mmCIF file of C-alpha atoms in Angstrom:
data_model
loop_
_atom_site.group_PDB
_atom_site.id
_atom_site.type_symbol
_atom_site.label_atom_id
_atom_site.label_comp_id
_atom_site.label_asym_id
_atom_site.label_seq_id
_atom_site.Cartn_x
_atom_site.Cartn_y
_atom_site.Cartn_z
ATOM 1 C CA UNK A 955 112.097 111.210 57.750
ATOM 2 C CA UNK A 956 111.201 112.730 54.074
ATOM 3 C CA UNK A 957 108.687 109.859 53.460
ATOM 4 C CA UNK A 958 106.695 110.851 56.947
ATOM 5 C CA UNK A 959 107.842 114.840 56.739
ATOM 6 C CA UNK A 960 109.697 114.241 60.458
ATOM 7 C CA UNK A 961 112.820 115.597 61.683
ATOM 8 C CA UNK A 962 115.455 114.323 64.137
ATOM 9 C CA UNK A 963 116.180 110.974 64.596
ATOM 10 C CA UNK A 964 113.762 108.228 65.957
ATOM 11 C CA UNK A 965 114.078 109.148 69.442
ATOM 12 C CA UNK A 966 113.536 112.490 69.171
ATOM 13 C CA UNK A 967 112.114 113.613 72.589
ATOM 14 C CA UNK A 968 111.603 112.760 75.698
ATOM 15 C CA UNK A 969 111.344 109.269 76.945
ATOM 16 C CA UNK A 970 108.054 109.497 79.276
ATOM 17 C CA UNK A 971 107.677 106.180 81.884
ATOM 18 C CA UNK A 972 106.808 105.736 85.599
ATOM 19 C CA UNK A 973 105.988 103.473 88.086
ATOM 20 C CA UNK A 974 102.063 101.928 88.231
ATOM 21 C CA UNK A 975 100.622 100.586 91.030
ATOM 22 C CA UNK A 976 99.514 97.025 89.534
ATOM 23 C CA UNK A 977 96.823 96.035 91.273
ATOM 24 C CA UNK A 978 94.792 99.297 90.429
ATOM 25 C CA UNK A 979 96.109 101.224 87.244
ATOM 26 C CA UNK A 980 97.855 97.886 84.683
ATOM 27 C CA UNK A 981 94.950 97.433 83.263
ATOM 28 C CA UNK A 982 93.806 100.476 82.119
ATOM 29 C CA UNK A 983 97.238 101.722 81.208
ATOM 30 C CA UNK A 984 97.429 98.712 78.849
ATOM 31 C CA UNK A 985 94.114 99.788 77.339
ATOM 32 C CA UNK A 986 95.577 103.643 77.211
ATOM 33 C CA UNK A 987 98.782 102.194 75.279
ATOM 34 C CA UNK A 988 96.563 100.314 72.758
ATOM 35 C CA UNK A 989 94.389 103.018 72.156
ATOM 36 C CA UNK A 990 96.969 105.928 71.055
ATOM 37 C CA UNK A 991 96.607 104.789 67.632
ATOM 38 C CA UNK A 992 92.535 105.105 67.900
ATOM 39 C CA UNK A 993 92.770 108.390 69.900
ATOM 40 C CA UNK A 994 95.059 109.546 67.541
ATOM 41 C CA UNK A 995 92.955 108.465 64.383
ATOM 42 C CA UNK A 996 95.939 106.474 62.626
ATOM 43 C CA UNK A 997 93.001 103.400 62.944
ATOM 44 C CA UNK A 998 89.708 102.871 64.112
ATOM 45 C CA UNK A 999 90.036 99.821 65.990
ATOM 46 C CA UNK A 1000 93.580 98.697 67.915
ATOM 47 C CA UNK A 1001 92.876 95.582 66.417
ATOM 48 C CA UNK A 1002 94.481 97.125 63.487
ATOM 49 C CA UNK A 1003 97.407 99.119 64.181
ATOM 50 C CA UNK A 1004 99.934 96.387 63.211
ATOM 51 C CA UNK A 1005 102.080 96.828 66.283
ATOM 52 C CA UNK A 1006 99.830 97.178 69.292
ATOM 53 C CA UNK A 1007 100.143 94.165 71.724
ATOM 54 C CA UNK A 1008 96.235 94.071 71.357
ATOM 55 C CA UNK A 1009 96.064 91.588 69.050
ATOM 56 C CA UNK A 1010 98.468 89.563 71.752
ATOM 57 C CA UNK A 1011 95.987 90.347 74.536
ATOM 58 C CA UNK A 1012 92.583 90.300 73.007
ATOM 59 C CA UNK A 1013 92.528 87.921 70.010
ATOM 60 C CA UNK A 1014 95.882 85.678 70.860
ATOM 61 C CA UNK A 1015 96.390 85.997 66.767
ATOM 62 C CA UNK A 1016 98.741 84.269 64.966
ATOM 63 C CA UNK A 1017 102.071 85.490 65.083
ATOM 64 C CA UNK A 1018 101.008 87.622 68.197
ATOM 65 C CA UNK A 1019 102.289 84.422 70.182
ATOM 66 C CA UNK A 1020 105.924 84.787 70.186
ATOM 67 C CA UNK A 1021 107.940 83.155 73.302
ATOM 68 C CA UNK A 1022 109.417 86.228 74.456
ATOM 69 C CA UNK A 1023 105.892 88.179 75.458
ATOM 70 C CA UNK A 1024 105.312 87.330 78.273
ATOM 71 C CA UNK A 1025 101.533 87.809 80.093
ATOM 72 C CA UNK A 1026 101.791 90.026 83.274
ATOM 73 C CA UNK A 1027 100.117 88.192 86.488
ATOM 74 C CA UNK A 1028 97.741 90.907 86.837
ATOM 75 C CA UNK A 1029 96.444 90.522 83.133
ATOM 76 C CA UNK A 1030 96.349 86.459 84.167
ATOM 77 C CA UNK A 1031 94.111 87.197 86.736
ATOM 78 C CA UNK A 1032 91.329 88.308 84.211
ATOM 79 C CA UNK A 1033 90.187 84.933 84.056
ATOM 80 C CA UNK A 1034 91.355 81.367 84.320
ATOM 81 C CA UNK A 1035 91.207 79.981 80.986
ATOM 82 C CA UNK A 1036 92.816 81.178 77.750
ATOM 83 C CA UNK A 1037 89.383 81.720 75.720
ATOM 84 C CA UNK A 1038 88.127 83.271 78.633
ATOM 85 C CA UNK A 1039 90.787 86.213 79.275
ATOM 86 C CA UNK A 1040 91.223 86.985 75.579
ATOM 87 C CA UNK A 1041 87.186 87.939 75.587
ATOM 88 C CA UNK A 1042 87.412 89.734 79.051
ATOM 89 C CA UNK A 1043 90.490 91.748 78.016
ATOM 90 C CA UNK A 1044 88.430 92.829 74.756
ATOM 91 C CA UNK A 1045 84.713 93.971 77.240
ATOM 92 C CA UNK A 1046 87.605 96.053 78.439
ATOM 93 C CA UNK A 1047 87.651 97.828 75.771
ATOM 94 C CA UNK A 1048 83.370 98.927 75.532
ATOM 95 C CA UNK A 1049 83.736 101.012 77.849
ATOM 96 C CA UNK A 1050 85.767 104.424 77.326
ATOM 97 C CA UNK A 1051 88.948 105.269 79.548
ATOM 98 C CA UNK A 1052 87.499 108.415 81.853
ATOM 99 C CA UNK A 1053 88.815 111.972 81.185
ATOM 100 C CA UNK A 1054 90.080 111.916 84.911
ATOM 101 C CA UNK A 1055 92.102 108.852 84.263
ATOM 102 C CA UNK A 1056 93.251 109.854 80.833
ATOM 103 C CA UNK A 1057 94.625 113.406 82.707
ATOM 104 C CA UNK A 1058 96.206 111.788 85.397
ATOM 105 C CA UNK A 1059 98.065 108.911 83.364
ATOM 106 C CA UNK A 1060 99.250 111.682 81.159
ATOM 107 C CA UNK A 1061 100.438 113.928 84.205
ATOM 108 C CA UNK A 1062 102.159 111.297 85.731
ATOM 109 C CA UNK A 1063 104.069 110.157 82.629
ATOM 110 C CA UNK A 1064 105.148 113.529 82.209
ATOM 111 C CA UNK A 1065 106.038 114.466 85.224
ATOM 112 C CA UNK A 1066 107.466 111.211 86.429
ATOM 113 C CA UNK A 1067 104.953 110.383 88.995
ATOM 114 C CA UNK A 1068 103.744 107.460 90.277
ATOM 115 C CA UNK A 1069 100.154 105.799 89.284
ATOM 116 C CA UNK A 1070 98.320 104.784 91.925
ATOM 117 C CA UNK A 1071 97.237 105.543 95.275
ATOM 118 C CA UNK A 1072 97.948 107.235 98.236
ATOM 119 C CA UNK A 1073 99.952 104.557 100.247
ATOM 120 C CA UNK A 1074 101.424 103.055 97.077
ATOM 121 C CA UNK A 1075 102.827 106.731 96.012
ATOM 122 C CA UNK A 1076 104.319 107.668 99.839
ATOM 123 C CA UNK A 1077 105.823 103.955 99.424
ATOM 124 C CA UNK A 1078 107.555 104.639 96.135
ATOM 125 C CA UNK A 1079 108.691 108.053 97.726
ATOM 126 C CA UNK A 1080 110.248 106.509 100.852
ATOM 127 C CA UNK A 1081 111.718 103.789 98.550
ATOM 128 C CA UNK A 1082 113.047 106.446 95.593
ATOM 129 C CA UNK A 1083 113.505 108.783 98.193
ATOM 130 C CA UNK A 1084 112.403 111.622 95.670
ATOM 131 C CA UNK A 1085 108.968 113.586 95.447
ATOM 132 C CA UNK A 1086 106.588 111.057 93.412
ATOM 133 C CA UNK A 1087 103.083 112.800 93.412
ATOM 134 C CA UNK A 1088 102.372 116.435 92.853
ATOM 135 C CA UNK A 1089 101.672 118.016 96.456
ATOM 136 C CA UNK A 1090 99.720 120.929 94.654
ATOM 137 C CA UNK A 1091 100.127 124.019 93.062
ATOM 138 C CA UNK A 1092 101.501 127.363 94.385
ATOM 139 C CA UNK A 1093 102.729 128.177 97.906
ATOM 140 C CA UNK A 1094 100.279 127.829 101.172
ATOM 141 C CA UNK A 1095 97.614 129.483 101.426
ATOM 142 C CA UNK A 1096 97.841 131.452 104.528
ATOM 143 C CA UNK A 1097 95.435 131.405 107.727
ATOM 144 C CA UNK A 1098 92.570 133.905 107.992
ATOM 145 C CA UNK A 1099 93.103 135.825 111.337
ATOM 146 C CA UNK A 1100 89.793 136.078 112.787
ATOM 147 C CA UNK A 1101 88.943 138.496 115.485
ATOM 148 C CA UNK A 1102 87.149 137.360 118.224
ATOM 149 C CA UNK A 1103 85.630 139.066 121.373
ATOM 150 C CA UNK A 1104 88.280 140.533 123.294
ATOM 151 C CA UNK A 1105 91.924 140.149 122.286
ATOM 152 C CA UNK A 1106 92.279 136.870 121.611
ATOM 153 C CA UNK A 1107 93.054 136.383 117.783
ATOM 154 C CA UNK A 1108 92.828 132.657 115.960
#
């Protein structure tokens, strides 16, 4: 803690995690997990913060290829051959990770939502059988009366 001028111990804080919907959101929450270290200018590349599973997924360097990582299906599914994945994992990575996607992987691991869309978040809420997407801020608004001819009101 002296050495880095921290406090606490190593797990200081909160532990932030929640539940993606695969098929939409993996991928780019991989790329959001290997980019802290850029975003947060400890590197310039991911390539070379020393323990970011991009070297694993991108350049399959040695070492990266221990026997207990295991490749998720959806990251499989990038391509069918080895050489082939490991180059479209790193195109992934031309192409910057939206401001709207960047806020709403950060709201939902902070609030404990789940990633993805409609149907997949009212599944994990009938499944959890807890609130898993924000339903908006403040109370309702309330309905404009509107006077019409006559007495009848809407």
């Amino acid at each position: 803690n002296y050495t880095h001028q921290r406090t606490g111990t190593l797990w200081e804080g909160r532990y932030r995690a929640t539940v993606v919907d695969t098929e939409q959101y993996l991928l780019t929450v991989m790329r959001y997990i290997e980019l802290n270290p850029v975003r947060a200018g400890m590197v310039t590349h991911p390539r070379d913060y020393p323990w970011s599973s991009y070297a694993r997924n991108a350049l399959a360097a040695t070492g990266a290829n221990s026997d207990w990582i295991k490749p998720h299906p959806q990251y499989l599914r990038i391509a069918r051959s080895a050489a082939q994945r490991l180059s479209g994992y790193r195109a992934l990575f031309k192409a910057a990770i939206g401001k709207s996607e960047l806020a709403q992987i950060r709201d939902c691991t902070h609030k404990g939502w789940a990633l993805g869309g409609d149907k997949f978040k009212q599944e994990i809420e009938a499944r959890a059988q807890r609130q898993a997407s924000s339903k908006g801020v403040g109370r309702p608004r309330s309905i404009e009366v509107i006077e019409l001819e006559g007495d009848n009101r809407v």
